[in-house]
Amino acid sequence: MERFDHYMERCLYGPDGFYSSGTGSAGRRGDFITSPEVGPLFGVLLGRWLDQVWEAAGRPDPFVVIDAGTGPGTLLRGLAMAEPACAEAWQLTGVDRAVADVRIDGDIRIQPELPADLANSVIIANELLDNLPFRIVRRSDGGFVESFVSDGAFVDQALDEATVPAAAALGLRGGDSAGQVSESVPLLHDAAQWVRDVLAQKPLRLLALDYGDASTAALAARGGWLRTYRSHAKGSDPLIEPGLWDITTDIAVDQLPGSPAVVSQAAFLHQLGIDELVREGREVWEERAARPDMEAFRMRSRISESEALIDPTGLGSWLVLEWAP
Ligand SMILES: C[S@@+](CC[C@H](N)C(=O)[O-])C[C@H]1O[C@@H](n2cnc3c(N)ncnc32)[C@H](O)[C@@H]1O
């Protein structure tokens, strides 16, 4: 019998895990692509945000920009292509536990762990927190139970005493009397610890972009927070074919430490001027449509990229959490 977070750790990062075996970076997510994978526009906008942070910090040099959970490094390549003003001082670094120490595109380094010193650093974590192993708990008969995995099925166990205060803080309703249960929710202990560890190093900013909700209660009410993906499909059962499916959760902001500013990805990108960039793209395309060159196609592509990035039923609804320790 395995606690769910241990099972997830094995499925994603064990020897034959989804990420460690390379399955995760090959055709990862298929039609459920991440924002940097949509195209170069996301990098241009994040570059604008980095410029704001760099200016506000007095233009530090070096200015260390870390993409945590970088996967194949698409976000870093997008930033490098965008060349914002802070590029004159930045050191672009990727961190991914499932990638060995490598360099991409010459001087961008990907390493397995965050550097120990995060002074003058900005950490960007796009769809990382949802991938950190989580436990599953619910209220039952006035106490709490936790999900374990045994022989391909979920099995309930009483929650260990040490974790009861954390579960009680989730504010779950129901399960007060015999036979009653509340909805199950994820207990995001690894994600909370990861954020706590990063903030303790006092970086300039931590920016996490992920799917989720403001509260655990909201996840309990709507359900559907436990997700699995594989190349072109969204799965339904995290217990089938261990290691062949990505396992993720919607995050709950109220389980994360500190007091991040939270906006939707659509609002974040509007603030950074996505509309103006799309207008510019459309104008350039209309001017050159008769004899389009690569630049004209890139500009036209901003229109469809923007639609995907601010889609209120998809990436636009992702939460952007910004900590300024
Ligand atoms: C869903 S992918 C994110 C992809 C990428 N950020 C993007 O936007 O396309 C999550 C990545 O986080 C990595 N990861 C998981 N836990 C990590 C940790 N503690 N530190 C660094 N990377 C981690 C996984 O190996 C995986 O490559």
CSV table of N, CA and C in Angstrom, one decimal, residues 250-317:
chain,number,residue,atom,x,y,z
A,250,ASP,N,-5.3,20.7,-9.8
A,250,ASP,CA,-5.6,22.2,-9.7
A,250,ASP,C,-4.9,22.6,-8.4
A,251,ILE,N,-4.3,23.8,-8.4
A,251,ILE,CA,-3.8,24.2,-7.1
A,251,ILE,C,-4.8,25.0,-6.3
A,252,ALA,N,-4.6,25.1,-5.0
A,252,ALA,CA,-5.5,26.0,-4.2
A,252,ALA,C,-4.6,27.0,-3.5
A,253,VAL,N,-4.9,28.3,-3.9
A,253,VAL,CA,-4.0,29.3,-3.4
A,253,VAL,C,-3.9,29.4,-1.9
A,254,ASP,N,-5.0,29.1,-1.2
A,254,ASP,CA,-5.0,29.2,0.2
A,254,ASP,C,-4.1,28.2,0.9
A,255,GLN,N,-3.5,27.2,0.2
A,255,GLN,CA,-2.6,26.3,0.8
A,255,GLN,C,-1.1,26.7,0.6
A,256,LEU,N,-0.9,27.8,-0.1
A,256,LEU,CA,0.4,28.3,-0.4
A,256,LEU,C,0.8,29.4,0.6
A,257,PRO,N,2.1,29.4,1.0
A,257,PRO,CA,2.5,30.4,2.0
A,257,PRO,C,2.6,31.8,1.4
A,258,GLY,N,2.8,32.8,2.3
A,258,GLY,CA,3.0,34.2,1.9
A,258,GLY,C,1.7,34.8,1.4
A,259,SER,N,1.8,35.9,0.8
A,259,SER,CA,0.5,36.6,0.3
A,259,SER,C,0.8,37.0,-1.1
A,260,PRO,N,0.7,36.1,-2.0
A,260,PRO,CA,0.9,36.5,-3.4
A,260,PRO,C,-0.2,37.3,-4.0
A,261,ALA,N,0.2,38.2,-4.9
A,261,ALA,CA,-0.8,38.9,-5.7
A,261,ALA,C,-1.4,37.9,-6.7
A,262,VAL,N,-2.7,37.8,-6.9
A,262,VAL,CA,-3.2,36.8,-7.8
A,262,VAL,C,-4.1,37.4,-8.8
A,263,VAL,N,-3.8,37.2,-10.1
A,263,VAL,CA,-4.7,37.6,-11.2
A,263,VAL,C,-4.9,36.5,-12.1
A,264,SER,N,-5.8,36.6,-13.0
A,264,SER,CA,-5.9,35.5,-14.1
A,264,SER,C,-4.8,35.8,-15.1
A,265,GLN,N,-4.4,34.8,-15.9
A,265,GLN,CA,-3.4,35.0,-16.9
A,265,GLN,C,-3.9,36.0,-17.9
A,266,ALA,N,-5.2,36.0,-18.2
A,266,ALA,CA,-5.7,37.0,-19.2
A,266,ALA,C,-5.5,38.4,-18.7
A,267,ALA,N,-5.8,38.6,-17.4
A,267,ALA,CA,-5.6,40.0,-16.8
A,267,ALA,C,-4.1,40.4,-16.8
A,268,PHE,N,-3.3,39.4,-16.5
A,268,PHE,CA,-1.8,39.6,-16.4
A,268,PHE,C,-1.3,40.0,-17.8
A,269,LEU,N,-1.7,39.3,-18.8
A,269,LEU,CA,-1.2,39.6,-20.2
A,269,LEU,C,-1.8,40.9,-20.7
A,270,HIS,N,-3.1,41.2,-20.3
A,270,HIS,CA,-3.6,42.5,-20.7
A,270,HIS,C,-2.8,43.7,-20.1
A,271,GLN,N,-2.5,43.5,-18.8
A,271,GLN,CA,-1.7,44.6,-18.2
A,271,GLN,C,-0.3,44.8,-18.9
A,272,LEU,N,0.2,43.7,-19.4
A,272,LEU,CA,1.5,43.8,-20.1
A,272,LEU,C,1.4,44.2,-21.5
A,273,GLY,N,0.2,44.4,-22.0
A,273,GLY,CA,0.1,45.0,-23.3
A,273,GLY,C,-0.1,44.0,-24.5
A,274,ILE,N,-0.8,42.9,-24.2
A,274,ILE,CA,-1.0,41.9,-25.3
A,274,ILE,C,-1.9,42.5,-26.4
A,275,ASP,N,-2.8,43.4,-26.0
A,275,ASP,CA,-3.7,43.9,-27.1
A,275,ASP,C,-2.9,44.8,-28.1
A,276,GLU,N,-2.0,45.6,-27.5
A,276,GLU,CA,-1.2,46.5,-28.4
A,276,GLU,C,-0.3,45.6,-29.3
A,277,LEU,N,0.2,44.5,-28.8
A,277,LEU,CA,1.1,43.7,-29.6
A,277,LEU,C,0.3,43.0,-30.7
A,278,VAL,N,-0.9,42.6,-30.4
A,278,VAL,CA,-1.8,42.0,-31.4
A,278,VAL,C,-2.2,43.0,-32.5
A,279,ARG,N,-2.5,44.3,-32.0
A,279,ARG,CA,-2.8,45.3,-33.0
A,279,ARG,C,-1.7,45.6,-33.9
A,280,GLU,N,-0.5,45.6,-33.4
A,280,GLU,CA,0.7,45.8,-34.2
A,280,GLU,C,0.9,44.7,-35.2
A,281,GLY,N,0.7,43.4,-34.7
A,281,GLY,CA,0.8,42.3,-35.5
A,281,GLY,C,-0.2,42.3,-36.7
A,282,ARG,N,-1.4,42.7,-36.4
A,282,ARG,CA,-2.4,42.8,-37.5
A,282,ARG,C,-2.0,43.9,-38.5
A,283,GLU,N,-1.5,45.0,-38.0
A,283,GLU,CA,-1.2,46.1,-39.0
A,283,GLU,C,0.0,45.7,-39.9
A,284,VAL,N,1.0,45.0,-39.3
A,284,VAL,CA,2.1,44.6,-40.1
A,284,VAL,C,1.7,43.6,-41.1
A,285,TRP,N,0.8,42.6,-40.7
A,285,TRP,CA,0.3,41.6,-41.6
A,285,TRP,C,-0.5,42.2,-42.8
A,286,GLU,N,-1.3,43.2,-42.4
A,286,GLU,CA,-2.2,43.8,-43.5
A,286,GLU,C,-1.3,44.6,-44.5
A,287,GLU,N,-0.2,45.2,-44.0
A,287,GLU,CA,0.7,45.9,-44.9
A,287,GLU,C,1.4,45.0,-45.9
A,288,ARG,N,1.8,43.8,-45.3
A,288,ARG,CA,2.7,42.9,-46.1
A,288,ARG,C,2.0,41.7,-46.7
A,289,ALA,N,0.7,41.6,-46.5
A,289,ALA,CA,0.0,40.3,-46.8
A,289,ALA,C,0.2,39.9,-48.3
A,290,ALA,N,0.3,40.9,-49.2
A,290,ALA,CA,0.5,40.6,-50.6
A,290,ALA,C,1.8,39.9,-50.8
A,291,ARG,N,2.9,40.3,-50.1
A,291,ARG,CA,4.2,39.6,-50.3
A,291,ARG,C,4.7,39.3,-48.9
A,292,PRO,N,4.1,38.4,-48.2
A,292,PRO,CA,4.5,38.2,-46.8
A,292,PRO,C,5.9,37.6,-46.7
A,293,ASP,N,6.7,38.0,-45.7
A,293,ASP,CA,7.9,37.4,-45.3
A,293,ASP,C,7.8,36.7,-44.0
A,294,MET,N,8.8,36.2,-43.4
A,294,MET,CA,8.8,35.5,-42.2
A,294,MET,C,8.2,36.4,-41.0
A,295,GLU,N,8.7,37.6,-41.0
A,295,GLU,CA,8.3,38.5,-40.0
A,295,GLU,C,6.8,38.8,-40.1
A,296,ALA,N,6.3,38.9,-41.3
A,296,ALA,CA,4.8,39.1,-41.5
A,296,ALA,C,4.0,37.9,-40.9
A,297,PHE,N,4.5,36.7,-41.2
A,297,PHE,CA,3.8,35.5,-40.7
A,297,PHE,C,3.9,35.5,-39.1
A,298,ARG,N,5.0,35.9,-38.6
A,298,ARG,CA,5.2,35.9,-37.1
A,298,ARG,C,4.2,36.9,-36.5
A,299,MET,N,4.1,38.0,-37.2
A,299,MET,CA,3.1,39.1,-36.7
A,299,MET,C,1.7,38.6,-36.8
A,300,ARG,N,1.4,37.9,-37.9
A,300,ARG,CA,0.0,37.4,-38.0
A,300,ARG,C,-0.3,36.3,-36.9
A,301,SER,N,0.7,35.6,-36.6
A,301,SER,CA,0.5,34.5,-35.6
A,301,SER,C,0.2,35.0,-34.2
A,302,ARG,N,0.5,36.3,-34.0
A,302,ARG,CA,0.2,36.9,-32.7
A,302,ARG,C,-1.3,36.9,-32.4
A,303,ILE,N,-2.1,36.9,-33.5
A,303,ILE,CA,-3.6,37.0,-33.4
A,303,ILE,C,-4.1,35.7,-32.8
A,304,SER,N,-3.7,34.6,-33.4
A,304,SER,CA,-4.2,33.3,-32.8
A,304,SER,C,-3.5,32.9,-31.5
A,305,GLU,N,-2.2,33.3,-31.4
A,305,GLU,CA,-1.5,33.0,-30.1
A,305,GLU,C,-2.3,33.8,-28.9
A,306,SER,N,-2.6,35.0,-29.2
A,306,SER,CA,-3.3,35.8,-28.2
A,306,SER,C,-4.6,35.2,-27.8
A,307,GLU,N,-5.4,34.7,-28.8
A,307,GLU,CA,-6.7,34.1,-28.5
A,307,GLU,C,-6.5,32.9,-27.6
A,308,ALA,N,-5.4,32.1,-27.8
A,308,ALA,CA,-5.2,30.9,-26.9
A,308,ALA,C,-4.7,31.4,-25.5
A,309,LEU,N,-3.9,32.4,-25.5
A,309,LEU,CA,-3.3,32.8,-24.2
A,309,LEU,C,-4.3,33.4,-23.2
A,310,ILE,N,-5.3,34.1,-23.8
A,310,ILE,CA,-6.3,34.8,-22.9
A,310,ILE,C,-7.6,34.1,-23.0
A,311,ASP,N,-7.7,32.9,-23.6
A,311,ASP,CA,-9.0,32.2,-23.6
A,311,ASP,C,-9.6,32.0,-22.2
A,312,PRO,N,-10.7,32.5,-21.9
A,312,PRO,CA,-11.3,32.4,-20.6
A,312,PRO,C,-11.7,31.0,-20.2
A,313,THR,N,-11.8,30.1,-21.2
A,313,THR,CA,-12.1,28.7,-20.8
A,313,THR,C,-10.8,27.8,-20.8
A,314,GLY,N,-9.6,28.4,-21.0
A,314,GLY,CA,-8.4,27.7,-21.1
A,314,GLY,C,-7.3,28.5,-20.4
A,315,LEU,N,-6.2,28.7,-21.1
A,315,LEU,CA,-5.0,29.3,-20.5
A,315,LEU,C,-5.3,30.7,-19.9
A,316,GLY,N,-6.2,31.4,-20.4
A,316,GLY,CA,-6.5,32.7,-19.9
A,316,GLY,C,-7.0,32.7,-18.5
A,317,SER,N,-7.6,31.5,-18.1
A,317,SER,CA,-8.2,31.4,-16.7
A,317,SER,C,-7.1,30.9,-15.7
